[in-house]
Tab-separated table of C-alpha atoms in Angstrom:
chain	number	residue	atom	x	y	z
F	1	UNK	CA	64.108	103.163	111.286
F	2	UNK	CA	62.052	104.698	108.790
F	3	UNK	CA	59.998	104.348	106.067
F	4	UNK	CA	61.471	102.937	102.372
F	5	UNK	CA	58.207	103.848	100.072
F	6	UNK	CA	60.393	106.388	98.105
F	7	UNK	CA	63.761	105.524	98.599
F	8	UNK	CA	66.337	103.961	96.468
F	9	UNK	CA	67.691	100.834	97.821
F	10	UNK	CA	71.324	100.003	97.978
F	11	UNK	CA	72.663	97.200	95.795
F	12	UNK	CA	73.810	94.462	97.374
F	13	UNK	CA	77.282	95.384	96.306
F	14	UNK	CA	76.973	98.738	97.972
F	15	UNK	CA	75.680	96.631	101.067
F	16	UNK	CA	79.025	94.070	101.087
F	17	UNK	CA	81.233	97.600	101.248
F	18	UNK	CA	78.716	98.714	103.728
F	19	UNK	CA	79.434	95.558	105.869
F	20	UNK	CA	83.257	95.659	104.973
F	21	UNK	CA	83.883	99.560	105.766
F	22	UNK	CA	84.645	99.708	102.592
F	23	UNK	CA	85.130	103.327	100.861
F	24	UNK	CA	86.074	107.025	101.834
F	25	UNK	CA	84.288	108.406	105.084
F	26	UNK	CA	81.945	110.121	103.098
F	27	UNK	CA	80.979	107.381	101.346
F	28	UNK	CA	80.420	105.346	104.434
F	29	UNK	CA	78.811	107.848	105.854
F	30	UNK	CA	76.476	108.160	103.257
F	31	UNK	CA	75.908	104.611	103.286
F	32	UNK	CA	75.357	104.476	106.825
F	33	UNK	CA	72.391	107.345	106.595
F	34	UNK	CA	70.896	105.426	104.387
F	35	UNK	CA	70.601	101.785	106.114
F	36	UNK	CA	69.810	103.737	109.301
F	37	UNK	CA	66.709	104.889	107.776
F	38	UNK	CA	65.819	102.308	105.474
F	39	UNK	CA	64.156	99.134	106.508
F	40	UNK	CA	64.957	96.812	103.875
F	41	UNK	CA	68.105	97.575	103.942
F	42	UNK	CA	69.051	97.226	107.229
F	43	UNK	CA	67.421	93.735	107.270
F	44	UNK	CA	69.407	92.809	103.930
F	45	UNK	CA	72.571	94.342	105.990
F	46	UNK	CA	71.860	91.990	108.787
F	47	UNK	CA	71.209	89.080	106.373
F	48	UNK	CA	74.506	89.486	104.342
F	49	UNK	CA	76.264	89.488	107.794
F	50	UNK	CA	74.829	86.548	109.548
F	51	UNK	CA	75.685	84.761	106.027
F	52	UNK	CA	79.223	85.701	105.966
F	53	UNK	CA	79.336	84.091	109.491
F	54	UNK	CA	77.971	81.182	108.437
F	55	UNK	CA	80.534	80.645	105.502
F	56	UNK	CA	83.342	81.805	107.609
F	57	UNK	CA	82.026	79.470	110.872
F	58	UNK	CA	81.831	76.025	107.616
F	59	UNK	CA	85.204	77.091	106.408
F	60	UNK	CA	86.639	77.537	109.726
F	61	UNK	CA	85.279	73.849	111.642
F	62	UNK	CA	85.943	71.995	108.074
F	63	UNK	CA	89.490	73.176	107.868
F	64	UNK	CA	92.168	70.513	106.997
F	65	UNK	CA	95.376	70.236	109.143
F	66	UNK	CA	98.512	71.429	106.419
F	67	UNK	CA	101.509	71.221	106.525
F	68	UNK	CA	104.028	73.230	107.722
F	69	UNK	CA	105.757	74.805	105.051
F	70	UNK	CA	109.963	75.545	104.979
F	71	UNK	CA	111.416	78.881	105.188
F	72	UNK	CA	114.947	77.478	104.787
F	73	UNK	CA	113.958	75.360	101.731
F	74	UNK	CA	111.955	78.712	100.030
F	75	UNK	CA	115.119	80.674	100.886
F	76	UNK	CA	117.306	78.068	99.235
F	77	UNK	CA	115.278	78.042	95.911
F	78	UNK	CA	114.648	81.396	95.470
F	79	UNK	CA	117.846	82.190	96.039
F	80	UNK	CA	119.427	79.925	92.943
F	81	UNK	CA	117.240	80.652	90.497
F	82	UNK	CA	118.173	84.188	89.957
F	83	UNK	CA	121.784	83.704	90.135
F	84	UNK	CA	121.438	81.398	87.021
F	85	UNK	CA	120.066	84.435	85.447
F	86	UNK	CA	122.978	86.694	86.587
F	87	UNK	CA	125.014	83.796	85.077
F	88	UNK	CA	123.475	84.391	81.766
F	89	UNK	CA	123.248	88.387	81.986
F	90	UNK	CA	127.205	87.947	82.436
F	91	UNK	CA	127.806	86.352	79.574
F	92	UNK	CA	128.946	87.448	76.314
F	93	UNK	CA	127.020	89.077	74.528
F	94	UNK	CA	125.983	87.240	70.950
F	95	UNK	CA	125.115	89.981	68.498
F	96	UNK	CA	124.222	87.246	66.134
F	97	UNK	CA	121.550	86.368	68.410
F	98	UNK	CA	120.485	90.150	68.732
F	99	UNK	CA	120.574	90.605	65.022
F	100	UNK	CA	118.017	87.389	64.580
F	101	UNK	CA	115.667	88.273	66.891
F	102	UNK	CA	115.231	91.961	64.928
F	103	UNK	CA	114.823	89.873	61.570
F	104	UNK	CA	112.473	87.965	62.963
F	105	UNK	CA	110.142	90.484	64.184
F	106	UNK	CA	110.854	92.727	61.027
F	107	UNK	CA	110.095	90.250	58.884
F	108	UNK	CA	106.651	89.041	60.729
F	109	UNK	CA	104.138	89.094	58.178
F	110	UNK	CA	102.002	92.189	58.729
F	111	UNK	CA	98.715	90.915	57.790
F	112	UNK	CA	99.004	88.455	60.533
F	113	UNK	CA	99.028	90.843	62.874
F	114	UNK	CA	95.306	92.770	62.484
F	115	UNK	CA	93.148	90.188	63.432
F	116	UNK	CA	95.012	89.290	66.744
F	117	UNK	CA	95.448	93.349	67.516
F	118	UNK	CA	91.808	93.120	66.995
F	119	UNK	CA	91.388	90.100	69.097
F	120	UNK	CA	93.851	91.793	72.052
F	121	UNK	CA	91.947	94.806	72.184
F	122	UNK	CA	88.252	93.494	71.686
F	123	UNK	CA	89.300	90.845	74.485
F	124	UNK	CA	90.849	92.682	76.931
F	125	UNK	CA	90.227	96.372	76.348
F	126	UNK	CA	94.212	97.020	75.621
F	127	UNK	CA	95.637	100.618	74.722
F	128	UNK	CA	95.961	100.966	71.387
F	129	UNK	CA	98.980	99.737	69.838
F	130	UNK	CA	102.151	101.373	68.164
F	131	UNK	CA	102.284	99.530	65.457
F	132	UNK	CA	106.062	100.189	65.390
F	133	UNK	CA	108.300	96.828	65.357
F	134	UNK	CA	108.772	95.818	69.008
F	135	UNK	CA	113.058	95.494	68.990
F	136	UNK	CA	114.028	98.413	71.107
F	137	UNK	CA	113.902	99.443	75.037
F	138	UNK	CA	110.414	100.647	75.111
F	139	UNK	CA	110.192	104.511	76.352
F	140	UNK	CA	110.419	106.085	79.090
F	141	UNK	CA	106.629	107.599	78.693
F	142	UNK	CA	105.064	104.042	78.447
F	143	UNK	CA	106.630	101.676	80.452
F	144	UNK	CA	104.089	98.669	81.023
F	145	UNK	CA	104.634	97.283	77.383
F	146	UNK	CA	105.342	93.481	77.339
F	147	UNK	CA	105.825	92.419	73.543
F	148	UNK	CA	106.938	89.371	72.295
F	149	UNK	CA	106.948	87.585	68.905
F	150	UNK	CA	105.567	84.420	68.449
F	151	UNK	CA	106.687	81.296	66.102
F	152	UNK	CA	107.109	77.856	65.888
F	153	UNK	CA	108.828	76.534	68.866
F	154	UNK	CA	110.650	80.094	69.620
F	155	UNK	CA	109.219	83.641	71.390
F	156	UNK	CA	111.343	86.506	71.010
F	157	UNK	CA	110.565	88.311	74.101
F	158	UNK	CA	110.510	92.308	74.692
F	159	UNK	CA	110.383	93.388	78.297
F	160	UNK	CA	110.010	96.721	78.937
F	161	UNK	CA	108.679	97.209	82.534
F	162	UNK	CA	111.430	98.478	84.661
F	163	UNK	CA	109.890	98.184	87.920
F	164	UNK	CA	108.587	94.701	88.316
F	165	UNK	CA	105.075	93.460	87.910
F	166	UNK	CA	105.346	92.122	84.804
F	167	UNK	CA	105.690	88.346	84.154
F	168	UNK	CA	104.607	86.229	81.542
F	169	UNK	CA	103.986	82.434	81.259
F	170	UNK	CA	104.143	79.693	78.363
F	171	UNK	CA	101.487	76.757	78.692
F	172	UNK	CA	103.266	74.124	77.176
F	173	UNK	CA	103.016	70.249	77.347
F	174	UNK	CA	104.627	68.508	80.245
F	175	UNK	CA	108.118	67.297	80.826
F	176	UNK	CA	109.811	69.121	78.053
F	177	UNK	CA	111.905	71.526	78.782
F	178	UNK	CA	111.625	75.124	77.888
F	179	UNK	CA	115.093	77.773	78.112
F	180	UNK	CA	115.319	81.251	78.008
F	181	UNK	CA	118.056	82.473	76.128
F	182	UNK	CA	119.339	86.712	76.821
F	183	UNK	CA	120.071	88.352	74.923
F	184	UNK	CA	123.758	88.340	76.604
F	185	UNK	CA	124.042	84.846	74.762
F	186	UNK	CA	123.659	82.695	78.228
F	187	UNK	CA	120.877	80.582	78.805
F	188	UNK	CA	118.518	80.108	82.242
F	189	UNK	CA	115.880	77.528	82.262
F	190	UNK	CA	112.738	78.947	82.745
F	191	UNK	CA	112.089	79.126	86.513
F	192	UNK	CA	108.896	76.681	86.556
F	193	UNK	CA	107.041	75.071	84.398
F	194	UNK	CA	104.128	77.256	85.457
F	195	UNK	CA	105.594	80.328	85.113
F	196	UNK	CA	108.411	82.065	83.729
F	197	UNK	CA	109.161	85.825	85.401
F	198	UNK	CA	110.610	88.587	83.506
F	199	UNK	CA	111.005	91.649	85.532
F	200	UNK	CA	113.028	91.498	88.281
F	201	UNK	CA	113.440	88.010	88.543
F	202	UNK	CA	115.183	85.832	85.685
F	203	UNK	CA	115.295	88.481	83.304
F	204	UNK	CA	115.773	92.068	83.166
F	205	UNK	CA	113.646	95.212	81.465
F	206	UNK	CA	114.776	96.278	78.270
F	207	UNK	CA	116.512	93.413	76.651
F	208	UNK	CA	115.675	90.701	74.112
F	209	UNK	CA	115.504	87.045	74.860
F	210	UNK	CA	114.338	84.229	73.061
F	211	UNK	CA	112.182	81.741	74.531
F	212	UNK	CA	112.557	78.374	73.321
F	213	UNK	CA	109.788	76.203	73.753
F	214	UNK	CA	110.095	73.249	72.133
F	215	UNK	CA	106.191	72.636	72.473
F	216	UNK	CA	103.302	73.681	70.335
F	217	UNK	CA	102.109	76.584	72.920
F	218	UNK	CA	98.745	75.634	73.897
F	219	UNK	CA	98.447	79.393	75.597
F	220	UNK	CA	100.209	82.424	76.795
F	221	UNK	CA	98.966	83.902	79.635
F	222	UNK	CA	100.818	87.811	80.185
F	223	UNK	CA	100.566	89.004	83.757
F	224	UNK	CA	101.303	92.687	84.276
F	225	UNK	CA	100.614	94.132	87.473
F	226	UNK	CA	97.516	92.801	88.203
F	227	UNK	CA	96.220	91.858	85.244
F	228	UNK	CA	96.533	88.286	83.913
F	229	UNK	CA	95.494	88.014	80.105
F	230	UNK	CA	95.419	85.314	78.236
F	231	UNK	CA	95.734	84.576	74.594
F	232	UNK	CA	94.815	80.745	73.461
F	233	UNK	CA	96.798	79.137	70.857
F	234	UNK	CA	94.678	79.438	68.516
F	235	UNK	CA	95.285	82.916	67.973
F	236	UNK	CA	99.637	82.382	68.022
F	237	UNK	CA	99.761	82.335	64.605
F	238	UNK	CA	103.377	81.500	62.851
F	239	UNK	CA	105.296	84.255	62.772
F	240	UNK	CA	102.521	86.890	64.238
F	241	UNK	CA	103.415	89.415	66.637
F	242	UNK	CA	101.083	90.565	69.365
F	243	UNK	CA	102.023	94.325	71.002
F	244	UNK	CA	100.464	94.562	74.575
F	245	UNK	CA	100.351	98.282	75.543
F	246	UNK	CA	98.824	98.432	78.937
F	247	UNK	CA	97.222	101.361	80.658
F	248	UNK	CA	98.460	101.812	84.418
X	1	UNK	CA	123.127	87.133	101.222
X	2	UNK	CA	122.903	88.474	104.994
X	3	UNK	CA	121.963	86.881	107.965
X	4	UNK	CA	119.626	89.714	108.086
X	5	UNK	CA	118.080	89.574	104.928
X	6	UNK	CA	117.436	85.654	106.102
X	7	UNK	CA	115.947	86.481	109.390
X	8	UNK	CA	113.591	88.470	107.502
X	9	UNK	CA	112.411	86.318	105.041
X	10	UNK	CA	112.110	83.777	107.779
X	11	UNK	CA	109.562	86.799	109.635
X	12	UNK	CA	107.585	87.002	106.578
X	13	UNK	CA	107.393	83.492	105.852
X	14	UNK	CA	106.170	82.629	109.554
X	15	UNK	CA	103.858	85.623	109.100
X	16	UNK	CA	102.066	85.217	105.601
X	17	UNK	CA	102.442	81.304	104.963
X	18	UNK	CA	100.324	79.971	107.264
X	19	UNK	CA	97.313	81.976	105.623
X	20	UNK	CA	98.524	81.808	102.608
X	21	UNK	CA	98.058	77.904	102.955
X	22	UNK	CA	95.282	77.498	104.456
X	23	UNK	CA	93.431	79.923	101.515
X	24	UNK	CA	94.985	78.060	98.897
X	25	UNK	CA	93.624	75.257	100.355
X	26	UNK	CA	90.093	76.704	100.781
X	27	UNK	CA	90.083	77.646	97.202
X	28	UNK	CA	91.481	74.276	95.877
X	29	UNK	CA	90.488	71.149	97.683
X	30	UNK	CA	93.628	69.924	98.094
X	31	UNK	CA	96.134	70.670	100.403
X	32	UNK	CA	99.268	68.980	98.454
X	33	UNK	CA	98.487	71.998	95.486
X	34	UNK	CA	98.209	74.578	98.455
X	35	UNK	CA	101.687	73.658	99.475
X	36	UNK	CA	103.451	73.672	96.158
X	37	UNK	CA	101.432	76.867	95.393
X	38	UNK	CA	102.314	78.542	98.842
X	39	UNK	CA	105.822	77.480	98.684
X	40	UNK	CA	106.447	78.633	94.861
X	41	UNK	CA	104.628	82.014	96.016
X	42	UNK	CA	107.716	82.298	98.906
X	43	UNK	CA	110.606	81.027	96.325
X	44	UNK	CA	109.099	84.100	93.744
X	45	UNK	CA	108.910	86.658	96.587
X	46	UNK	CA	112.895	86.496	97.112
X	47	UNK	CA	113.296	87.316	93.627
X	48	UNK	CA	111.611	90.363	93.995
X	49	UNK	CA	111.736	93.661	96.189
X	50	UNK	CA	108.699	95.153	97.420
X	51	UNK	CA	107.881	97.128	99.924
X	52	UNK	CA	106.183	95.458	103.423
X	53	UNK	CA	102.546	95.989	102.822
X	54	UNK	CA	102.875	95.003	99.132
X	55	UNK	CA	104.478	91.386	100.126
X	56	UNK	CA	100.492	90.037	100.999
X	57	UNK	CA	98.838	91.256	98.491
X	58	UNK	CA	101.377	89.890	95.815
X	59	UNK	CA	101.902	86.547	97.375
X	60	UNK	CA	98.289	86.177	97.418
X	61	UNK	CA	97.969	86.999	93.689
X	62	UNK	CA	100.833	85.555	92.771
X	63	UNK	CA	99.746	81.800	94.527
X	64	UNK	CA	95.924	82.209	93.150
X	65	UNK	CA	97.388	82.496	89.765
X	66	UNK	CA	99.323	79.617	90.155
X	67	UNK	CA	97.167	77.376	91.737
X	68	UNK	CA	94.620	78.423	88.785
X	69	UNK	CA	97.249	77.469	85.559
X	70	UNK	CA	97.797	74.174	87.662
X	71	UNK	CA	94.136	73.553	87.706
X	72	UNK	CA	93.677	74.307	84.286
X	73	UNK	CA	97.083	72.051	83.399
X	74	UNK	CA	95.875	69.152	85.231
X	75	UNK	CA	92.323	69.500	85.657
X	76	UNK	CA	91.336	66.054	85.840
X	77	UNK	CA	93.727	64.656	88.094
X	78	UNK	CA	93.101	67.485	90.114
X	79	UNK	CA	89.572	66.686	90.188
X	80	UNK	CA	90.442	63.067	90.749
X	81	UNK	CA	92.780	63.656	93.680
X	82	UNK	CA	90.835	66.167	95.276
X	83	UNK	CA	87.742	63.480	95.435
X	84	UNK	CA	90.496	60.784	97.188
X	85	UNK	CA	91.732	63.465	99.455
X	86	UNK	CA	88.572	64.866	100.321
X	87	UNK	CA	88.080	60.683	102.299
X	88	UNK	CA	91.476	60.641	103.345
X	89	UNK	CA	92.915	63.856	104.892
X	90	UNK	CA	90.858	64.675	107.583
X	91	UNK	CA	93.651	65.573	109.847
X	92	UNK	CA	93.747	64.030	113.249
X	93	UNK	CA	91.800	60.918	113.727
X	94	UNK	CA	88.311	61.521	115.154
X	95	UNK	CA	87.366	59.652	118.411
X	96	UNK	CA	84.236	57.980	116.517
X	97	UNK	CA	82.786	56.557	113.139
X	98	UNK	CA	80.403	58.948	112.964
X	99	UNK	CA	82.587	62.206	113.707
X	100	UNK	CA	84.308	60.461	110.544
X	101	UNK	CA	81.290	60.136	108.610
X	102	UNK	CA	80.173	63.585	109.928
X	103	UNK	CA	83.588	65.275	109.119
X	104	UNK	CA	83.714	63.785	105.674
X	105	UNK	CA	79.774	65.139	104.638
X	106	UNK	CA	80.665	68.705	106.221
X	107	UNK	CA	83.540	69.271	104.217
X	108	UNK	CA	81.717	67.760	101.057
X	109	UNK	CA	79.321	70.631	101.745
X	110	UNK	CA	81.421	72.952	101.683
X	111	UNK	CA	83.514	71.813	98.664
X	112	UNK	CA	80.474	71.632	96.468
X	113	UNK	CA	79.743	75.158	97.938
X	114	UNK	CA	82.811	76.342	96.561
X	115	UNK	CA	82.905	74.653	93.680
X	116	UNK	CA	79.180	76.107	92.553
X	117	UNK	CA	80.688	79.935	92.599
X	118	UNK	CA	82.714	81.183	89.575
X	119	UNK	CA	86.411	80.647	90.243
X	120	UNK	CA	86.062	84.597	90.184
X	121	UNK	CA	83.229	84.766	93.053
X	122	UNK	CA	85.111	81.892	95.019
X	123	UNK	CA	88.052	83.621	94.940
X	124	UNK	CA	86.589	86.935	96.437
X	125	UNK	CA	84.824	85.299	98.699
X	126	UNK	CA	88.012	83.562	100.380
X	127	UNK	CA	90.032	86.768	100.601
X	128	UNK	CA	87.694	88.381	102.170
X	129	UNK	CA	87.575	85.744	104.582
X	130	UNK	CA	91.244	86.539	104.902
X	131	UNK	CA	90.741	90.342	105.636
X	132	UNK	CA	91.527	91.318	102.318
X	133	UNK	CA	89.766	94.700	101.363
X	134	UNK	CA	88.339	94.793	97.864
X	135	UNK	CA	90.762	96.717	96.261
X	136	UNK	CA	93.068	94.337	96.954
X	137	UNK	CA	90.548	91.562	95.655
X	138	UNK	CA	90.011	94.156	92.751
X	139	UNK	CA	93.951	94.055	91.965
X	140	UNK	CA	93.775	89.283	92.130
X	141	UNK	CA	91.260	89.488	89.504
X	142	UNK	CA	92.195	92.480	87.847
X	143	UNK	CA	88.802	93.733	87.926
X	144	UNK	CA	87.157	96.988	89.615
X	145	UNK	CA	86.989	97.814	92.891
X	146	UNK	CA	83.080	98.029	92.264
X	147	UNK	CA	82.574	95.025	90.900
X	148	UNK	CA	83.777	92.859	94.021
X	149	UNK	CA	81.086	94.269	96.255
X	150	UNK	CA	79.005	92.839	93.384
X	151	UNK	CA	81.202	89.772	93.263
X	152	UNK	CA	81.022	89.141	96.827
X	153	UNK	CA	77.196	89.835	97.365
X	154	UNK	CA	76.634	86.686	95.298
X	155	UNK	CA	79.031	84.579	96.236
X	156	UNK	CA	77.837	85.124	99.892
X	157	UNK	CA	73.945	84.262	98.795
X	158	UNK	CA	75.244	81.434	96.860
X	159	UNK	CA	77.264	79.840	99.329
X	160	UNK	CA	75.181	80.572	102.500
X	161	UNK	CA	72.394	79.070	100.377
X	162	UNK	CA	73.716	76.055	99.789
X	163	UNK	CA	75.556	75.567	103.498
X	164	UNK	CA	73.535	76.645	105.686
X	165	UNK	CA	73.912	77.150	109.450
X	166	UNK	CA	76.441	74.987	110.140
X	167	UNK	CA	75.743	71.906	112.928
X	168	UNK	CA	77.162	72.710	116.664
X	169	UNK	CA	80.617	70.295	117.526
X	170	UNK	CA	80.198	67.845	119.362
């Protein structure tokens, strides 16, 4: 070990992905130099290790016996929820409901939507918007886009991620039932109440639906990829549209 | 569906619930949430395809989420339940009155350990404990890869703080 007088200490966060192997070879190896020849280090190292046993060694003895879960009953519900959807997709196609869906989002006031752009993009650092009325398959170039239009007790939903990882869910009070409607003119109920997926799952990419929620919506909470955002409320004004445009 | 496709889901289920469970329960106090989460996580995964080493990850992310809009649905009886559970699941009946008493104040500890770290910190903290590298973590919280080293560094001094070495069995 040698001396730290002049050196530059690792942060504690560099220590944790020291401890974990964390990072490229060079980076490890780099991090490795470093502990080897710095005191403190090394003894914060150690420290952050013999804590992480202790947490893991609590968690571990105070674990509570669960229950085993059911593959067959997993299988069983998973399997009929999306052939309700295909139900709907089968259906006939309603251009009335189509047609409604563009007025509405046309005709959403544009002055309502600048302060909750604002509030998107100050919030959670989103790409900057079209601005362009949300009623079409989104293109090929920028694929993550979830959009949807929100008023009283109806969304008008935009999905427009073709590969899956997009989902997004309505808070709404309990016990009251919430459907979403394709734009094929069938109807699925919405797959939980704490959650209702859109790619992949109950609904495809590239279509319209309407989600009626009967509910005020206390919150909407859009999940794409990773990220889960959230937008209170508070914010859903009448008849407001909100454009996500997410980097990947 | 094919016989196949069900001995497969049965593979992953036997391979991913049991940890899957046994986190959510970590992170929530109550087992009864873990289940629904877990399970909910499983029904999801057969409406999706992804590819092998994407299927942990997810159902990880997937489950957190849940268990986290439940929490925030029904926070008090949550709170409420987890308190009566905390006294009355301890699993199979200890010999004595004191392993009860002892079993009880241990796992106390470590729920109010828990409980002091951000739901952001306790969440890193319990994937890690279930191998997770941070990217992964990074992807949960959508946050950086950078920031969970930071994440982790205090939720490991917070939660070692407050715990502890823990007592030898008896």
């Amino acid at each position: 070990m040698g001396t730290t007088e002049t050196m530059a200490h690792l942060s504690d966060a560099d220590l944790v992905r020291h401890l974990d192997l964390e990072g490229d070879a060079a980076e490890r190896a780099r991090r490795e130099e470093h502990v080897r020849s710095c005191d403190e280090c090394a003894a914060r190292v150690r420290l952050l290790g013999h804590q992480s046993e202790t947490i893991a060694s609590w968690l571990e003895r105070t674990d509570q016996p669960l229950p085993a879960g059911s593959a067959p009953e997993a299988w069983a519900a998973g399997r009929a929820a999306p052939a309700r959807a295909e139900r709907a997709r089968t259906d006939a196609v309603r251009p009335w409901l189509r047609a409604a869906a563009i007025i509405l989002l046309i005709a959403a006031p544009l002055a309502a939507l600048q302060p909750v752009r604002e509030w998107v993009v100050e919030r959670i650092g989103l790409a900057e918007e079209t601005g362009a009325p949300a009623i079409t398959v989104a293109e090929a170039s920028d694929p993550a886009v979830i959009r949807f239009t929100p008023a009283p007790g109806v969304f008008t939903v935009h999905v427009a991620e073709p590969a899956g990882g997009a989902s997004l869910a309505i808070g709404r009070t309990g016990g009251e039932e919430a459907v979403l409607r394709g734009a094929s003119g069938g109807e699925a109920p919405v797959v939980s109440d704490a959650a209702l997926r859109l790619a992949g799952g109950a609904a495809a990419a590239g279509r319209l639906y309407d989600l009626r929620v009967p509910a005020a919506v206390e919150e909407v909470r859009v999940i794409v990829g990773s990220r889960l955002e959230r937008i209170g409320g508070a914010e859903l004004e009448a008849g407001s549209r909100v454009d996500l445009s997410v980097n990947r | 569906m094919s016989g196949d496709e069900a001995a497969s889901f049965e593979a992953l289920f036997a391979r991913h619930h049991p940890p899957l469970q046994r986190y959510l329960a970590r992170l929530t106090g109550d087992p009864d949430l873990a289940a629904d989460a877990a399970q909910e996580a499983f029904v999801r995964l057969l409406q999706r395809r992804l590819p092998d080493d994407g299927v942990r990850p997810w159902l990880f992310r997937v489950a957190t989420n849940l268990v986290r809009d439940a929490a925030r649905r029904k926070q008090t009886r949550h709170r409420l339940s987890f308190r009566g559970r905390a006294q009355l699941s301890l699993g199979d009946p200890p010999d004595s009155p004191d392993a009860v008493v002892e079993a009880v104040a241990a796992r106390g500890m470590v729920r109010e350990a828990l409980e002091a770290l951000s739901p952001k910190e306790r969440t890193a903290l319990l994937m890690r404990e279930e191998g997770f590298k941070h990217r992964e973590i990074a992807e949960a919280l959508g946050t950086t890869t950078s920031s969970v080293g930071t994440l982790l560094a205090r939720a490991i001094d917070k939660a070692a703080g407050r715990l502890g070495p823990p007592r030898e069995e008896d």
